[in-house]
Short mmCIF file of C-alpha atoms in Angstrom, two decimals:
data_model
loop_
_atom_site.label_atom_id
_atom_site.label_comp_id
_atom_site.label_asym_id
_atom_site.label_seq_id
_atom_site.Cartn_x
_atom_site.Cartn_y
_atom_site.Cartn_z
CA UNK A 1 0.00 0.00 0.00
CA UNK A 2 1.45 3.57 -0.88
CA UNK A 3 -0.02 5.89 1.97
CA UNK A 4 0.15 9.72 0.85
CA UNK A 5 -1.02 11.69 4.31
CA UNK A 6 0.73 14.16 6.48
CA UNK A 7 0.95 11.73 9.56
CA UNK A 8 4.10 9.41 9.03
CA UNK A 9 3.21 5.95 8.56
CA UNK A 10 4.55 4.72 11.93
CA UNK A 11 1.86 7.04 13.99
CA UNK A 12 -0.81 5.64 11.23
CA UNK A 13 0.17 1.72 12.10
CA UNK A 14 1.48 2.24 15.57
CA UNK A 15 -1.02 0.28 16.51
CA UNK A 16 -1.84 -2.03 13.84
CA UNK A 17 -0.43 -5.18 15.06
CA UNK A 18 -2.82 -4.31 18.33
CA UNK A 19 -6.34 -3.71 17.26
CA UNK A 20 -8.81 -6.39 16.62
CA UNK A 21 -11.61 -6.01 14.01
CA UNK A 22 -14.51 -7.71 15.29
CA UNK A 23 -16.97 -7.12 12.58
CA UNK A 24 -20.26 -9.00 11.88
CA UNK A 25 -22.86 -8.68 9.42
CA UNK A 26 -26.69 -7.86 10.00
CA UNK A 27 -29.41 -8.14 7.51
CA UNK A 28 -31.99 -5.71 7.35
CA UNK A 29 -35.51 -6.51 6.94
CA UNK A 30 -35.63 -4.99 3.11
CA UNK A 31 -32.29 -7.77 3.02
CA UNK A 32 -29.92 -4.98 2.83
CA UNK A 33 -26.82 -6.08 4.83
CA UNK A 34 -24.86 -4.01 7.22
CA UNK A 35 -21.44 -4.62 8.31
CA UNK A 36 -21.34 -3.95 11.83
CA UNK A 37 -19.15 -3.50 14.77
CA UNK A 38 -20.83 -4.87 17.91
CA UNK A 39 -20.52 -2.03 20.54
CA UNK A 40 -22.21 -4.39 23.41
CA UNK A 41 -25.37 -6.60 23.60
CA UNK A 42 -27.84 -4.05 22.49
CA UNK A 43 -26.00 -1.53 20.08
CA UNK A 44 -23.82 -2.16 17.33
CA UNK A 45 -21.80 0.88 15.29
CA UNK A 46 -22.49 0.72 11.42
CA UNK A 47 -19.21 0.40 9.95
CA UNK A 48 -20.46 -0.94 6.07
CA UNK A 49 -23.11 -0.93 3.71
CA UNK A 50 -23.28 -3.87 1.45
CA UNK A 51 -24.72 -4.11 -1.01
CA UNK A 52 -25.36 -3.09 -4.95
CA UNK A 53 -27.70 -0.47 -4.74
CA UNK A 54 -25.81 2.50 -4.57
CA UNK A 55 -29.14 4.58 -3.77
CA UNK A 56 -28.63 2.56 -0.27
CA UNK A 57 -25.34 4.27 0.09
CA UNK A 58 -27.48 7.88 0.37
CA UNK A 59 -29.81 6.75 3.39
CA UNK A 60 -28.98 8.90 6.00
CA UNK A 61 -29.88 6.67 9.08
CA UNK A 62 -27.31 4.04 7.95
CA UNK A 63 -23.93 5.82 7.37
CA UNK A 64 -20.73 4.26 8.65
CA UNK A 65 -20.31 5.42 12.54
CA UNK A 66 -23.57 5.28 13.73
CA UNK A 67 -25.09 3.42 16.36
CA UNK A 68 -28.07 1.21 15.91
CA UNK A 69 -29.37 0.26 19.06
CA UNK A 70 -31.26 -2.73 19.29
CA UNK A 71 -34.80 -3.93 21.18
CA UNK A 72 -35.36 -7.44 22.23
CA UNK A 73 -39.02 -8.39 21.49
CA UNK A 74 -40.48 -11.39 22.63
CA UNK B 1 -36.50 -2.88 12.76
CA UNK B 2 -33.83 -5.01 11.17
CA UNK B 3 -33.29 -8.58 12.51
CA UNK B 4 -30.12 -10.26 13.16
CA UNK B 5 -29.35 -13.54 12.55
CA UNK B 6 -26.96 -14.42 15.22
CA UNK B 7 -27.78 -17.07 17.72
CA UNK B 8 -30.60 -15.88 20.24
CA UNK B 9 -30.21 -17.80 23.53
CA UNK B 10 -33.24 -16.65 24.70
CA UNK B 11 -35.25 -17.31 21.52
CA UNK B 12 -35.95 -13.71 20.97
CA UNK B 13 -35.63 -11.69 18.00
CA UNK B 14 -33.20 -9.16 18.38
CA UNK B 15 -34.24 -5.79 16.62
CA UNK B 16 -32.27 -3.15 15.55
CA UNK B 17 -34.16 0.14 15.58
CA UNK B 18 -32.53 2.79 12.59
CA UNK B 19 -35.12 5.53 13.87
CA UNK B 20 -37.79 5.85 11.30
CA UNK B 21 -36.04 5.48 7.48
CA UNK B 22 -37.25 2.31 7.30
CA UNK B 23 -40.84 4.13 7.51
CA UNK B 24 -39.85 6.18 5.59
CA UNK B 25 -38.62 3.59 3.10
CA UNK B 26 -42.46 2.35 2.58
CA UNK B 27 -43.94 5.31 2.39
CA UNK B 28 -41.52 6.98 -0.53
CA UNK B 29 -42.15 3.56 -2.44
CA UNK B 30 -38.88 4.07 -4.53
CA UNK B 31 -36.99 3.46 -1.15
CA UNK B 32 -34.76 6.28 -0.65
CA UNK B 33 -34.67 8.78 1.35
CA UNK B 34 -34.85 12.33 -0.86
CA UNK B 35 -31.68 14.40 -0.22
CA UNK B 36 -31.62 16.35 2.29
CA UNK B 37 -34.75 14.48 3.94
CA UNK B 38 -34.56 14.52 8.05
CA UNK B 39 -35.09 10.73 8.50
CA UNK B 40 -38.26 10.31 10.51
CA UNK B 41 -39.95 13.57 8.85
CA UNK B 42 -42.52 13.03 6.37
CA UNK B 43 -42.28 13.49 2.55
CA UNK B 44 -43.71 17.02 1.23
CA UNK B 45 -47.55 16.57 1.14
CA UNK B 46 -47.60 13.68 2.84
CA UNK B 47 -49.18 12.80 6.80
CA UNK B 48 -46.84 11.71 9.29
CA UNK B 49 -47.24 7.57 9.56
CA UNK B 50 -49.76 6.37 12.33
CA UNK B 51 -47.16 3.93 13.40
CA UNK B 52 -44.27 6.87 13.75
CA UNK B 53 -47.06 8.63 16.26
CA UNK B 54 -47.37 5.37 18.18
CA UNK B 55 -44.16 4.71 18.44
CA UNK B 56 -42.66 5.28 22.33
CA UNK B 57 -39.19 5.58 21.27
CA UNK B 58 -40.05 7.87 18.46
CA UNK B 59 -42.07 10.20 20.87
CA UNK B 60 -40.09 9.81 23.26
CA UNK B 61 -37.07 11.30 21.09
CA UNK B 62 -39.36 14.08 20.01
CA UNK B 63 -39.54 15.15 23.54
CA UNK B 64 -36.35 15.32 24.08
CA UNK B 65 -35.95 17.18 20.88
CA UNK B 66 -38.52 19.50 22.58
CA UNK B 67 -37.19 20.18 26.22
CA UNK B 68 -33.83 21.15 24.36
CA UNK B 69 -35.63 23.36 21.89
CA UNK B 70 -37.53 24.97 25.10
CA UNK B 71 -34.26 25.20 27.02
CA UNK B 72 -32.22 26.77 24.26
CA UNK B 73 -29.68 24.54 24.63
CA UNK B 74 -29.12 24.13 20.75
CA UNK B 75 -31.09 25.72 17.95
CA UNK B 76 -31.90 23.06 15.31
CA UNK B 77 -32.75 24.55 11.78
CA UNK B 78 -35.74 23.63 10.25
CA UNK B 79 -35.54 20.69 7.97
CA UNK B 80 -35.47 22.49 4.19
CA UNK B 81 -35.66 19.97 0.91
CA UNK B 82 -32.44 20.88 -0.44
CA UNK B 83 -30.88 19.54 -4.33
CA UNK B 84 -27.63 19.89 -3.34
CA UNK B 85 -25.60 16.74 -1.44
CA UNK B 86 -22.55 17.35 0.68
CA UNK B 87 -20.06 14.90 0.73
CA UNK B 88 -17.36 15.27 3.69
CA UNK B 89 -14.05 14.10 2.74
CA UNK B 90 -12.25 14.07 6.70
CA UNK B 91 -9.48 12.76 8.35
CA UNK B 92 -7.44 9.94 6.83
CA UNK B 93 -8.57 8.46 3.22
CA UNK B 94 -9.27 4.91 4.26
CA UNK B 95 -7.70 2.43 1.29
CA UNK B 96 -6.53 -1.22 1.08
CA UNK B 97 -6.40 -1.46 4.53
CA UNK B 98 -8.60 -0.66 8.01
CA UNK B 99 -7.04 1.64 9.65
CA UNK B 100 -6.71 0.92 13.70
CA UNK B 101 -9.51 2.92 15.46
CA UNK B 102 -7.66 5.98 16.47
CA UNK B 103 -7.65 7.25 13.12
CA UNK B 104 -10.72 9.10 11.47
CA UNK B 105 -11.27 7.80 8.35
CA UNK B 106 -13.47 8.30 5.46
CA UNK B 107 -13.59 4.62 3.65
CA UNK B 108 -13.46 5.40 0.07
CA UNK B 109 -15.60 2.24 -0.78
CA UNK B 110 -18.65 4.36 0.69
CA UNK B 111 -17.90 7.69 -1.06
CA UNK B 112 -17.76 5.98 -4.94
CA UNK B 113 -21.07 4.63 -4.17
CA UNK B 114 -22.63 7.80 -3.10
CA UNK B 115 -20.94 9.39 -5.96
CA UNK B 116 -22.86 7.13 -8.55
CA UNK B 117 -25.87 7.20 -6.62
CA UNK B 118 -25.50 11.36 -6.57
CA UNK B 119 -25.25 11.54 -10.42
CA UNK B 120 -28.06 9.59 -11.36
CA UNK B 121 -30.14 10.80 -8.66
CA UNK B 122 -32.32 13.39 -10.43
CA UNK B 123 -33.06 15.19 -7.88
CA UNK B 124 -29.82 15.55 -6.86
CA UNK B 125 -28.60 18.64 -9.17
CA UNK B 126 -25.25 19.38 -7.65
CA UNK B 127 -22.68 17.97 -5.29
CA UNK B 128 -20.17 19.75 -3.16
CA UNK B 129 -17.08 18.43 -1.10
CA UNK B 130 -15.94 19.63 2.19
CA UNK B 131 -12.45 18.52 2.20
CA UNK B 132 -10.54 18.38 5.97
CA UNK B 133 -7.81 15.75 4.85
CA UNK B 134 -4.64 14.76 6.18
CA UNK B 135 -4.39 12.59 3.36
CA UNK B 136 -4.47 8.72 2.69
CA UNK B 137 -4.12 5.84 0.15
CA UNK B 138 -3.39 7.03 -2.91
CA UNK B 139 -5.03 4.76 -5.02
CA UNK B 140 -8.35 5.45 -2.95
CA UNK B 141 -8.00 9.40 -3.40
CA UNK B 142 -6.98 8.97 -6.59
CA UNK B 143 -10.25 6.79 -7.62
CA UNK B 144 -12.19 9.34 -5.34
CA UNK B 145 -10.68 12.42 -7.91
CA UNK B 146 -11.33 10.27 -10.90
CA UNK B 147 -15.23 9.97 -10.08
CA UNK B 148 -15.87 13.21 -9.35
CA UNK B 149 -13.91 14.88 -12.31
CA UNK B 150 -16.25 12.31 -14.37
CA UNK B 151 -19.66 13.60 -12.83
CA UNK B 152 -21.83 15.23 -15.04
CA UNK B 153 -23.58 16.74 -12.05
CA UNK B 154 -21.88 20.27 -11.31
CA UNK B 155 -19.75 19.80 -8.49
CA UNK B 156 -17.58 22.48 -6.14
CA UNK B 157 -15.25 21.82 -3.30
CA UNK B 158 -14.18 23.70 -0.25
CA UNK B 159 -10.94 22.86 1.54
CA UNK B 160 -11.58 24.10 5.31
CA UNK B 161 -8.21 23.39 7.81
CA UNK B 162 -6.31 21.35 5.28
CA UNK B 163 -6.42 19.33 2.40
CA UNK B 164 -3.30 17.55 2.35
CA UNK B 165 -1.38 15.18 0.15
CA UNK B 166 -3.84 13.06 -1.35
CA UNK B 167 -6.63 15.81 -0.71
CA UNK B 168 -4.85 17.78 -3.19
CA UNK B 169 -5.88 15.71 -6.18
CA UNK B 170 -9.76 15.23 -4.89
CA UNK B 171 -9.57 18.81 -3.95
CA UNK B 172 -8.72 19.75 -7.80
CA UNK B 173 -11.27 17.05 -8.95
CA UNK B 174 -14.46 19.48 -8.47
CA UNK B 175 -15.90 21.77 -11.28
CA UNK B 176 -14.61 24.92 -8.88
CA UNK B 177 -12.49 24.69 -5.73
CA UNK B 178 -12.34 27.04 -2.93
CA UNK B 179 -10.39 26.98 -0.15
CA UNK B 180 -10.98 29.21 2.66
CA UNK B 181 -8.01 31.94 3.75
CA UNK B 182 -6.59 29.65 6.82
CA UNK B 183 -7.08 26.28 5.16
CA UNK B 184 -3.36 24.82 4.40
CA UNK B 185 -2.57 21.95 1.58
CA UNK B 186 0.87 20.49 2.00
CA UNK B 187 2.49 18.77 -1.05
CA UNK B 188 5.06 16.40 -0.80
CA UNK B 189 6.98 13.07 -2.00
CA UNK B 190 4.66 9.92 -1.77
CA UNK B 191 6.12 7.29 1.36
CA UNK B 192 5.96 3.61 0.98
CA UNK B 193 4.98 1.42 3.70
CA UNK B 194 6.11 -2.04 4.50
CA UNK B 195 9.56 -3.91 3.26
CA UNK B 196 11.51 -1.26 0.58
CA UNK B 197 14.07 -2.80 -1.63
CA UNK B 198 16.98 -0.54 -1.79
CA UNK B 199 17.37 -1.01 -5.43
CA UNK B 200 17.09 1.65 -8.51
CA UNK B 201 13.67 0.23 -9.70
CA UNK B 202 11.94 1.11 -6.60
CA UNK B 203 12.89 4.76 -7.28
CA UNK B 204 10.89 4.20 -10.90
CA UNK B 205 8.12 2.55 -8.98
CA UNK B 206 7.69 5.35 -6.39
CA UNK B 207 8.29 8.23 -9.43
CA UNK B 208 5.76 6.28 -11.57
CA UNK B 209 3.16 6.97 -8.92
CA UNK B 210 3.93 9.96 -8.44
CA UNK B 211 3.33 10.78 -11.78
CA UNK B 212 -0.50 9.77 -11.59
CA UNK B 213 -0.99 12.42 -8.92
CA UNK B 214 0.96 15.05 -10.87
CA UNK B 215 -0.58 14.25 -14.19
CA UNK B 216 -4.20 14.24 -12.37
CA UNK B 217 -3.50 17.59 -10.86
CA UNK B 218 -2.33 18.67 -13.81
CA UNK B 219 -5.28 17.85 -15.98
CA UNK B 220 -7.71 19.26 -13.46
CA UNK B 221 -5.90 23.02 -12.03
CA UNK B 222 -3.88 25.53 -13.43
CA UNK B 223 -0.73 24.40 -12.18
CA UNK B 224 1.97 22.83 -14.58
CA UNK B 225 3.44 19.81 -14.18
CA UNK B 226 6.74 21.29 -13.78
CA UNK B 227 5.13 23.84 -11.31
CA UNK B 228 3.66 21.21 -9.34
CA UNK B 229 6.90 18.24 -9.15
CA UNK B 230 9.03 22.18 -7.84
CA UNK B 231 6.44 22.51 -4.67
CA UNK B 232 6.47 18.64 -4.38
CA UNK B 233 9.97 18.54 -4.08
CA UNK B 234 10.85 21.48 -2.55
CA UNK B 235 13.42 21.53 0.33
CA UNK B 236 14.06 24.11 3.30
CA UNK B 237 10.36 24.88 3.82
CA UNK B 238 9.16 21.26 6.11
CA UNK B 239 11.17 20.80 8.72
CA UNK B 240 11.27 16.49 8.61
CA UNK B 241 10.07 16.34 4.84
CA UNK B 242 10.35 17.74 1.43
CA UNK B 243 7.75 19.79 -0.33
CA UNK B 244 5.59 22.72 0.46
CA UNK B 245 2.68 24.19 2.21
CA UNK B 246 0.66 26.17 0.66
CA UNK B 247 -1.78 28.46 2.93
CA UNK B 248 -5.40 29.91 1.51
CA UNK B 249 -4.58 32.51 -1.09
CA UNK B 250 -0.97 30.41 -2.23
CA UNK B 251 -2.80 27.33 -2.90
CA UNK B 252 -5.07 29.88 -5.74
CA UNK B 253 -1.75 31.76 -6.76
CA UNK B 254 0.19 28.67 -7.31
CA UNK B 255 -2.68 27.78 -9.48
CA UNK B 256 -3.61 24.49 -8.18
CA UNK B 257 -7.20 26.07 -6.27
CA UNK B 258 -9.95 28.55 -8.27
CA UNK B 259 -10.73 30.89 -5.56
CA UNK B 260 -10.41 31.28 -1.80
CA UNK B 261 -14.11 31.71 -0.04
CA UNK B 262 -16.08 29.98 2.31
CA UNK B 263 -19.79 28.38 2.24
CA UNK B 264 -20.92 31.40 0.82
CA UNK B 265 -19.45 31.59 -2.22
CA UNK B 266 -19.39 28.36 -2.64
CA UNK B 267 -23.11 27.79 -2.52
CA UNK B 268 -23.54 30.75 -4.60
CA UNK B 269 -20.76 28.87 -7.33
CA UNK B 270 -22.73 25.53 -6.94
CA UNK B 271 -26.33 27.38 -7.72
CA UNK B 272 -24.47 29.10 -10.66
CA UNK B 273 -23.42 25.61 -12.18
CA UNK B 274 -26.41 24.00 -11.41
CA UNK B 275 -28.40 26.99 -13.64
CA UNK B 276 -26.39 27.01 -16.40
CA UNK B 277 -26.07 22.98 -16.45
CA UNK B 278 -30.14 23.17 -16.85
CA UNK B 279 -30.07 25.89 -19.49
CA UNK B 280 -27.84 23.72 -21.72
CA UNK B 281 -30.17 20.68 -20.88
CA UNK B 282 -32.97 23.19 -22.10
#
């Protein structure tokens, strides 16, 4: 990879070897799937859309950072 | 309410509640939320949904909405239907690889997306950039740049605190770039990362890439090549690198940005493009 930033490449990756993805994916009821970072047992952070309608990639309640909490229904 | 399909030990269905776009979703029929739409807020001409009104967490976010309107703790503007989208470029330009969490990213495999999905939106009729870049891959800022100076759909950028490196190129990109008067853009060498063989042809390698930025920035400013490969490789001005920095009204002399101004005159830019992109459709 050829990195062209301002912040030298050892501050970028000082950490690299560290950090743990721990991604999951979550389908949506229209079956759009979300790649997700589980925050704890009731929220998870929105890190991906997936999926091949790019009009998806617009919604504004889906964007990559947010939290999605989550309600347990019986 | 989305479900998951992990494993529920207590054979419940575990519900993930986006606010109201899904609503939303049914009620536009084509799925998408207009630009500019306040998710939960119903379409122009339309009722609010019976379920959104029934819904406690709805309501109850409402309320809160409410108490801090009544409080004057923050003054929310009212939701206008806007054509144009705003794309924010910030932080580091997330390529081949994740970066670890410390670093803000912007994942370039969301923006090229939202770029096609921008220019064949029709209501969508222009796009601007808000560029606050340190930089980033330079293949994904460089296929950033390439979709945007491909866009039909009139497009204008504003670089606000800096637009670095690989921000120069997306920067560029745009119909019209501003940058405002404290905004900085440093240009400099490219860096490899990982094992470097100390041999000639990684010097080609490195100047080969190189020349795609150049050539891009180039094609899309007013700055020469040769103009361009003298800031990029200018010594005495960084203290621990070569190249320059170029602050607010040096980034427009040097030729490489149209105009320095803010959100102002780069609305007023956009509007312009968008009016004279619908005459020639006329």
């Amino acid at each position: 990879m050829i990195n062209y930033s301002i912040i030298p490449n050892e501050l970028l990756f000082s950490d690299y070897d560290d950090f743990d993805v721990n991604y999951e994916e979550i389908e949506l009821d229209d079956g759009l799937t979300l790649m997700v970072e589980r925050i704890d047992e009731s929220s998870v952070k929105v890190v991906k859309i997936i999926s091949s309608n790019h009009q998806d990639f617009l919604r504004s309640n889906i964007q990559p950072g947010m939290e999605i909490k989550s309600s347990l229904q019986l | 309410m989305f479900n998951d399909r992990r494993e529920n030990p207590y054979n419940q269905t575990d519900n993930y509640n986006v606010n109201s776009g899904d609503e939303y979703k049914q009620q536009s029929n084509g799925g998408h939320l207009p630009p500019g739409a306040a998710p939960g807020q119903p379409l122009p001409g339309q009722s609010p949904s019976p379920s959104r009104e029934s819904n406690p967490q709805t309501s109850k976010q409402e309320n809160s909405l409410k108490s801090i309107n009544q409080l004057g703790e923050t003054n929310t503007p009212e939701f206008v239907h806007s054509d144009i989208h705003t794309i924010p470029i910030v932080g580091q330009i997330e390529g081949h690889l994740v970066l670890p969490p410390k670093n803000k990213t912007t994942k370039y495999e969301h923006i090229i997306p939202q770029l096609i999905a921008v220019e064949e939106n029709p209501n969508i009729k222009g796009l601007m950039i808000i560029l606050n870049t340190v930089g980033g891959d330079i293949e994904a800022g460089l296929a950033i740049s390439e979709m945007i100076s491909s866009m039909n759909t009139p497009t204008v950028s504003i670089v606000l605190g800096g637009g670095h490196s690989i921000g120069v190129p997306i920067a560029v990109a745009t119909d019209y770039s501003y940058i405002v008067a404290t905004a900085s853009m440093t240009v400099h060498p490219i860096r490899l990362t990982g094992m470097v063989i100390g041999v000639p042809q990684t010097y080609e390698y490195l100047d080969k890439m190189q020349d795609r930025v150049i050539k891009f920035v180039n094609n899309n400013s007013h700055i020469s090549e040769e103009q361009f490969r003298e800031l990029m490789f200018r010594t005495g001005e960084l203290v621990r690198d070569v190249g320059t920095v170029l602050i607010g009204r040096e980034a427009v002399e040097s030729g490489i940005i149209d105009d320095v101004g803010g959100l102002n005159f780069a609305l007023q830019k956009l509007k312009f493009l968008i009016n004279k992109r619908e005459e020639v459709i006329q």
